[in-house]
mmCIF file of C-alpha atoms in Angstrom:
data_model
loop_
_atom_site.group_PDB
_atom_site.id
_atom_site.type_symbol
_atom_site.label_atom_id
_atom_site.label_comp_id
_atom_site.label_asym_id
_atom_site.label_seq_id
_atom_site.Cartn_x
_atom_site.Cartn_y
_atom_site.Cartn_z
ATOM 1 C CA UNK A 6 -35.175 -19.239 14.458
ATOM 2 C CA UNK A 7 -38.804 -20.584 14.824
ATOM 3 C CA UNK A 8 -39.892 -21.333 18.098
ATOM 4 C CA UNK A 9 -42.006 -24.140 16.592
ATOM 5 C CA UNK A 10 -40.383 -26.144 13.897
ATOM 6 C CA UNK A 11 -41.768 -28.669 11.714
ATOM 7 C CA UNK A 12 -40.230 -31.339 9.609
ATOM 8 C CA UNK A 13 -40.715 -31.590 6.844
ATOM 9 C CA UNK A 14 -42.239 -28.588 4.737
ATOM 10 C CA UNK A 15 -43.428 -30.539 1.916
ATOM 11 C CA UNK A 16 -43.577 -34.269 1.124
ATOM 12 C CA UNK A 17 -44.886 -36.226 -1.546
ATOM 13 C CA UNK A 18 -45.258 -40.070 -1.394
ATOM 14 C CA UNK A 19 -47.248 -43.037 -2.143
ATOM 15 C CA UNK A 20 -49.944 -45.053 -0.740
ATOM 16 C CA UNK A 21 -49.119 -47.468 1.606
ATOM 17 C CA UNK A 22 -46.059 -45.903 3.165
ATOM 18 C CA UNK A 23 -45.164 -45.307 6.598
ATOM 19 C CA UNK A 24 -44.626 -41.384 6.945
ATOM 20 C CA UNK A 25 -43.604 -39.093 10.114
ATOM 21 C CA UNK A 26 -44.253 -35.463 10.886
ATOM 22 C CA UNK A 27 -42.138 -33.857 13.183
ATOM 23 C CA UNK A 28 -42.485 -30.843 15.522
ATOM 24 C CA UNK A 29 -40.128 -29.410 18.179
ATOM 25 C CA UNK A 30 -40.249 -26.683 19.954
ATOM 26 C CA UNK A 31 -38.448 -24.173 22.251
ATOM 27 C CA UNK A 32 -40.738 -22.100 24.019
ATOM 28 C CA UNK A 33 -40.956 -24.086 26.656
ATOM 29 C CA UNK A 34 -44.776 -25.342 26.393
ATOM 30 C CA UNK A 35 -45.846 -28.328 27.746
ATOM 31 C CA UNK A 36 -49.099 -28.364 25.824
ATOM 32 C CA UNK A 37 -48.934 -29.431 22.053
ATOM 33 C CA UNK A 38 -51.219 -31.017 19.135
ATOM 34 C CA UNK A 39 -51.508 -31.589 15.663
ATOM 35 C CA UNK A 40 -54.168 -30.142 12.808
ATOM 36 C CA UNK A 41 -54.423 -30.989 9.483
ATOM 37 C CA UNK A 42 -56.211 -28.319 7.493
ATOM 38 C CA UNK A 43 -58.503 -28.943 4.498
ATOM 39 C CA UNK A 44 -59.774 -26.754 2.061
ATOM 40 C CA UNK A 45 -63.413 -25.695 2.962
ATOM 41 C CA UNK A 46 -63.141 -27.184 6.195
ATOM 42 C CA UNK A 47 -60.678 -25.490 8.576
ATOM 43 C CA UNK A 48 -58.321 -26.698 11.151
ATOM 44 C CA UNK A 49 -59.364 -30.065 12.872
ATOM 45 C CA UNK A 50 -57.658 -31.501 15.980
ATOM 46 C CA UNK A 51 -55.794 -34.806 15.504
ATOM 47 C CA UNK A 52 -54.541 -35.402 18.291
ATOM 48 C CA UNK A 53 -52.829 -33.564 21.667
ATOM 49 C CA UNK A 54 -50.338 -33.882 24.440
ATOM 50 C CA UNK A 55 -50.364 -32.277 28.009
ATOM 51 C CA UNK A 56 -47.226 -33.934 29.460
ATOM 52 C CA UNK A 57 -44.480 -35.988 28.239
ATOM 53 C CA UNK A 58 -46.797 -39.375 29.091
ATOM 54 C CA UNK A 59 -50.154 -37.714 28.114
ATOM 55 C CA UNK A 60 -51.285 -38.833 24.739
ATOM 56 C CA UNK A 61 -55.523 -37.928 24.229
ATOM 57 C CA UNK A 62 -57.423 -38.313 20.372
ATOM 58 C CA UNK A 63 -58.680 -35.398 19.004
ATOM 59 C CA UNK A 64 -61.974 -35.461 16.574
ATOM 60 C CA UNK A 65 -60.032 -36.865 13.669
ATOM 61 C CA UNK A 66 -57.191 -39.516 15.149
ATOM 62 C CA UNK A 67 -58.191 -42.712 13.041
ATOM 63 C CA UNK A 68 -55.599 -43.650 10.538
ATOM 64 C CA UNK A 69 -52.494 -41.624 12.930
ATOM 65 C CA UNK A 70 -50.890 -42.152 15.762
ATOM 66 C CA UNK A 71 -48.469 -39.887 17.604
ATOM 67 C CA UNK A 72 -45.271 -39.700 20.477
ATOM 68 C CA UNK A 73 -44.220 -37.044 22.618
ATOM 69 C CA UNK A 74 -40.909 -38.216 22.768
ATOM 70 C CA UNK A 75 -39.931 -35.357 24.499
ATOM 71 C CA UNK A 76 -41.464 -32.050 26.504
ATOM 72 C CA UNK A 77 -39.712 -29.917 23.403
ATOM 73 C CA UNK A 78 -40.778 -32.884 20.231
ATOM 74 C CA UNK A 79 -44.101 -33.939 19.211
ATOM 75 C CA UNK A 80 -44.216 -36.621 16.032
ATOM 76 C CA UNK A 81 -47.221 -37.455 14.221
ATOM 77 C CA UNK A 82 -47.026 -40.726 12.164
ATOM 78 C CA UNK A 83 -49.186 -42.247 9.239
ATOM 79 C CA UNK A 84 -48.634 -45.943 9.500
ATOM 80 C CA UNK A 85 -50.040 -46.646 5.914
ATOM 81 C CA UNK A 86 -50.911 -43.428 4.029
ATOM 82 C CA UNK A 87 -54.266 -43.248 1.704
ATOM 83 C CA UNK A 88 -55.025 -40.296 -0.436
ATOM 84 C CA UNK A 89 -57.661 -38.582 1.406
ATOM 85 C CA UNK A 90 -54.849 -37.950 4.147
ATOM 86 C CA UNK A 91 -53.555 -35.212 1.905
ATOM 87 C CA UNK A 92 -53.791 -32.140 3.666
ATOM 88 C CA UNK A 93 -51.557 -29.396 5.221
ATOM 89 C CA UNK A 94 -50.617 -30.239 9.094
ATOM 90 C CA UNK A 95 -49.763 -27.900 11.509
ATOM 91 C CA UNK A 96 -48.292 -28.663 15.173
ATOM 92 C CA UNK A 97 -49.143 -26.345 17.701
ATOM 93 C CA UNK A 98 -48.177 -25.455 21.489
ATOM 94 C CA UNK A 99 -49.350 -23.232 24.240
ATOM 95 C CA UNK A 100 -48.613 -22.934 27.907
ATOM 96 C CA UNK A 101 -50.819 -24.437 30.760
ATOM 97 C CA UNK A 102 -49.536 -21.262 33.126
ATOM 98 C CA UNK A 103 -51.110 -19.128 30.982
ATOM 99 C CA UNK A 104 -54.564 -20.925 29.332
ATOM 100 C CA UNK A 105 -55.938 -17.982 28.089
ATOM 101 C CA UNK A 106 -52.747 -17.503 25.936
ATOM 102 C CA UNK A 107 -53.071 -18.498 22.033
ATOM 103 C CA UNK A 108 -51.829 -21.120 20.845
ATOM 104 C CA UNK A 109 -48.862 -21.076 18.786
ATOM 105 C CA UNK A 110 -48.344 -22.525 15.406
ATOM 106 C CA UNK A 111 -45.668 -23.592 13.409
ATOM 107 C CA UNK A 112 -45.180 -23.489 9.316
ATOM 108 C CA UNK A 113 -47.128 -26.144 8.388
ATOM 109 C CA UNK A 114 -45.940 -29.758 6.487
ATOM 110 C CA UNK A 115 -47.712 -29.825 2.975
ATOM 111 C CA UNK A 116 -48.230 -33.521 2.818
ATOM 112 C CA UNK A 117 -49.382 -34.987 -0.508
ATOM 113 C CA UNK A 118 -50.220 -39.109 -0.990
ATOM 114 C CA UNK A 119 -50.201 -40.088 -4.477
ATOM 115 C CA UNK B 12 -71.969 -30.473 19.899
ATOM 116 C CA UNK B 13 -69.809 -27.355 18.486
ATOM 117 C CA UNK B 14 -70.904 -25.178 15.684
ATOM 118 C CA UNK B 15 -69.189 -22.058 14.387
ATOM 119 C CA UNK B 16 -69.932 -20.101 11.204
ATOM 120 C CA UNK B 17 -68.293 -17.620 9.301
ATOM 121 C CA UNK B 18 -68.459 -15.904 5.799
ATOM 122 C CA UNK B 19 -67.061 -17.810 3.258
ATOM 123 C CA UNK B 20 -65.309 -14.405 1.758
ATOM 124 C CA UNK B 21 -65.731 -10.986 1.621
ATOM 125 C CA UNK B 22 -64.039 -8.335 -0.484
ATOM 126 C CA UNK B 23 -62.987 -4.619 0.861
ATOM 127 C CA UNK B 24 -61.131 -1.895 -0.539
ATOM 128 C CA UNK B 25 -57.710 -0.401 0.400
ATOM 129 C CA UNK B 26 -57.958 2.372 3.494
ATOM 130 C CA UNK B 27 -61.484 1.103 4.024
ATOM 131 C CA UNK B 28 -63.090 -0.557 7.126
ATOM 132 C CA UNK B 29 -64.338 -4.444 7.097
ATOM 133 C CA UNK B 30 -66.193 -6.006 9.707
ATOM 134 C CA UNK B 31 -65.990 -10.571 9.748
ATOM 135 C CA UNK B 32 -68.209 -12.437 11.835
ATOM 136 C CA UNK B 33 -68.697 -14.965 13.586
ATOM 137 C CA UNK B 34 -71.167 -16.569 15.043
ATOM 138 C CA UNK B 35 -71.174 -20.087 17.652
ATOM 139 C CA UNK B 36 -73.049 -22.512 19.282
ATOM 140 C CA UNK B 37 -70.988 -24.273 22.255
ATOM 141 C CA UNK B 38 -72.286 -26.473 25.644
ATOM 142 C CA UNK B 39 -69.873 -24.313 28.043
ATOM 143 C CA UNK B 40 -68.343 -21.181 26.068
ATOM 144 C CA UNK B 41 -64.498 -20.311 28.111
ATOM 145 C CA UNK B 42 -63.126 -17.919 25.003
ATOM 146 C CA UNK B 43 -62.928 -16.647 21.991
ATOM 147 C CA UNK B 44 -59.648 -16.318 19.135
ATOM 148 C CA UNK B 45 -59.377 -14.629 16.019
ATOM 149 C CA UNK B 46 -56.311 -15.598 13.971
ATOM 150 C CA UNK B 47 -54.911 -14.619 10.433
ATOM 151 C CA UNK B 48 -53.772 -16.654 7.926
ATOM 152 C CA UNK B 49 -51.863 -15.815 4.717
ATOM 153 C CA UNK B 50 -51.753 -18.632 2.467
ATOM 154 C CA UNK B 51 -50.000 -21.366 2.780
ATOM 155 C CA UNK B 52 -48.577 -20.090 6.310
ATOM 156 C CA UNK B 53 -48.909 -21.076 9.864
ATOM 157 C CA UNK B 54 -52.228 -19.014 11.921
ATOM 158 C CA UNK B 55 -50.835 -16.397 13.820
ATOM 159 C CA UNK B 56 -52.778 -14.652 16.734
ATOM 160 C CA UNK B 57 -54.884 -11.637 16.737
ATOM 161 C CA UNK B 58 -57.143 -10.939 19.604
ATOM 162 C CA UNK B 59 -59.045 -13.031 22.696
ATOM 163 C CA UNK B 60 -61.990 -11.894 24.298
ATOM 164 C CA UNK B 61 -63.969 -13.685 27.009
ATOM 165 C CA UNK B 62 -65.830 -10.903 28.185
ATOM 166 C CA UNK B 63 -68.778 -8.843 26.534
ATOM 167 C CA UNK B 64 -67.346 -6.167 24.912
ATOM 168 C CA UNK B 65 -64.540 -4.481 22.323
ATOM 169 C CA UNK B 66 -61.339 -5.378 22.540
ATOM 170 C CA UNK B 67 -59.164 -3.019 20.795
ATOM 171 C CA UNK B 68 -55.029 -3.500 19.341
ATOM 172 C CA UNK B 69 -54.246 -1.253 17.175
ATOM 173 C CA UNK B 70 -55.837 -1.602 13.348
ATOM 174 C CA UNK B 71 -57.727 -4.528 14.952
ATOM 175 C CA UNK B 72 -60.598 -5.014 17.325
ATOM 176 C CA UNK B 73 -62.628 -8.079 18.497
ATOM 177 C CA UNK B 74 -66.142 -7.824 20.097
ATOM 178 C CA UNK B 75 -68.142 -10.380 21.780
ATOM 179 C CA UNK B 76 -71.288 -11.116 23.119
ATOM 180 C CA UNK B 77 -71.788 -14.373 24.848
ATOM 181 C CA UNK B 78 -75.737 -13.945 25.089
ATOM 182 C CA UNK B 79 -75.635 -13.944 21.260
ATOM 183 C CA UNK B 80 -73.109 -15.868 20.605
ATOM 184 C CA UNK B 81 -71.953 -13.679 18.463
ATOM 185 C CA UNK B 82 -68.565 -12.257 17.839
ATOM 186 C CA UNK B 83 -66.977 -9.772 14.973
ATOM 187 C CA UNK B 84 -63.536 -8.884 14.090
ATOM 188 C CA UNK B 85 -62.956 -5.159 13.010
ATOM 189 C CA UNK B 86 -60.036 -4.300 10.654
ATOM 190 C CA UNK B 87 -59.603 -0.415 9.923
ATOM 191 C CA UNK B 88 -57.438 1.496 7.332
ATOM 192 C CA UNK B 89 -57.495 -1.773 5.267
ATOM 193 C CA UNK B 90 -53.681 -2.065 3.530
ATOM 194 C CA UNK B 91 -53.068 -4.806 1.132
ATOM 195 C CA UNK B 92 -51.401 -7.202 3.300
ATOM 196 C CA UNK B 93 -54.256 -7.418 5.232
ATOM 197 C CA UNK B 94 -55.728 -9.860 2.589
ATOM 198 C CA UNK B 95 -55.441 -13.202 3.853
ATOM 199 C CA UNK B 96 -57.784 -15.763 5.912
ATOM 200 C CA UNK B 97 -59.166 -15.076 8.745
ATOM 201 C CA UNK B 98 -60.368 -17.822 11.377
ATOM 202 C CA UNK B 99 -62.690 -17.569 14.442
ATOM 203 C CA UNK B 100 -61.566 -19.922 17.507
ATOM 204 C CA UNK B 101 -63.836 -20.944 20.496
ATOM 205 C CA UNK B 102 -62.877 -23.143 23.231
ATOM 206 C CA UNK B 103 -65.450 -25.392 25.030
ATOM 207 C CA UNK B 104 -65.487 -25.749 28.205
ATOM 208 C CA UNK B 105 -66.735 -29.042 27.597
ATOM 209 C CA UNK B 106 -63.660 -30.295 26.839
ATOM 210 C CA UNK B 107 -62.439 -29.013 30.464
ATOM 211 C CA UNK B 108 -62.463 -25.295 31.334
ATOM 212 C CA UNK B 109 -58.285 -25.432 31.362
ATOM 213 C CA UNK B 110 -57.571 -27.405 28.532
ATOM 214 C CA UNK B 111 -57.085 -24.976 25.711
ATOM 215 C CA UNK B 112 -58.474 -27.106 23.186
ATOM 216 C CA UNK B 113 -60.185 -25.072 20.305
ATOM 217 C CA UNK B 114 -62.685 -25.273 17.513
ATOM 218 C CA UNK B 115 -62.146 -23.614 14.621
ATOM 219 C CA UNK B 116 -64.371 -22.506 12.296
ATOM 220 C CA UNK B 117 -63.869 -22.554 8.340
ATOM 221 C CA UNK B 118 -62.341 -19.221 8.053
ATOM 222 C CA UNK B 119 -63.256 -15.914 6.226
ATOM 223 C CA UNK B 120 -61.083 -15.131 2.935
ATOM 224 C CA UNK B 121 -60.717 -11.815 2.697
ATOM 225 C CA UNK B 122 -59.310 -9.938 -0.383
ATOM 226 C CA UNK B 123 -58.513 -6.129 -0.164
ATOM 227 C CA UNK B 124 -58.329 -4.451 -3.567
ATOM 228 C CA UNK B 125 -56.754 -1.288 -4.391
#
């Protein structure tokens, strides 16, 4: 199994709607965040999570919002999806008793608004 | 601010030796990552260095030199499964020394022909 999961792979839906992205995890981090990824211009920090009750904006967070409803699940939302928020997310982790570890990524949510 | 450039993409031959680079411009350099990326799939880690020097894991080695800002990933006995992206990660001790945030730069496509 994949120690960081996300939900779903692949989504397709329309402008307007409400969409969440969901990540869990079970190596036991207690550091995670979200990317999307664009073509041409790499992986750019939405938003991340130290702690359960530690919610901090990345360089991109307009337009998302996020809840770490748990140590193990980080959820990125899209209150009212536009186009140009089609991208491919990925949710990372990595471990504050070790910060020169890598982060860890999972398999990425292909997210397409129409 | 944060500035990291790579090659766009670079072609090498099966067996043979390719060198990516990267170069950065941070406030407070704390570390360098280089990650691979096939496409479509999560980044998965490769190397750290924070100290001059060659780091060396097998097939793959990562140098750095912090005066330059300068830093090169090494791939020898190139197979075909070694084509894929590859992406150069600095973290900024400007965003604290501990937090483990990263920039990433664009990424280096590399294709490996027989």
């Amino acid at each position: 199994d994949a120690d960081v999961t996300q939900t779903p792979r692949n989504r397709i839906t329309k402008t307007g709607k409400r969409i969440m992205l969901e990540c869990s995890q079970t190596k036991g981090h207690d550091r995670m965040y979200w990317y999307r990824q664009d073509p041409g211009l790499g992986l750019r920090l939405i938003y991340y999570s130290f702690d359960v009750k530690d919610i901090n904006k990345g360089e991109i967070s307009d337009g998302y919002s996020v809840s770490r409803q748990a140590q193990a699940k980080f959820s990125l939302s899209l209150e009212s999806a536009i186009p140009n928020q089609t991208a491919l997310y990925f949710c990372a982790t990595s471990d504050r008793q070790n910060s020169n570890q890598p982060q860890h990524f999972g398999d990425g949510t292909r997210l397409s608004i129409l | 601010g944060q500035n990291i450039d790579q090659p766009t993409e670079m072609t090498a031959t099966e067996g043979a030796i390719v060198q990516i680079n990267c170069t950065y411009q941070t406030s407070g350099f704390n570390g360098l990552f280089w990650y691979q990326q096939h496409a479509g799939e999560a980044p998965t880690f490769l190397s750290y260095n924070v100290l001059d020097g060659l780091e060396e894991k097998g097939r793959f080695s990562s140098f750095l030199s912090r005066s330059k800002g300068y830093s090169y990933l090494l791939l020898k006995e190139l197979q075909m499964k070694d084509s894929a992206s590859y992406l150069c990660a600095v973290r900024d001790r400007q965003y604290g020394g501990a937090t483990n945030k990263l920039i990433f730069g664009t990424g280096t496509l590399l294709a490996v022909q027989p």
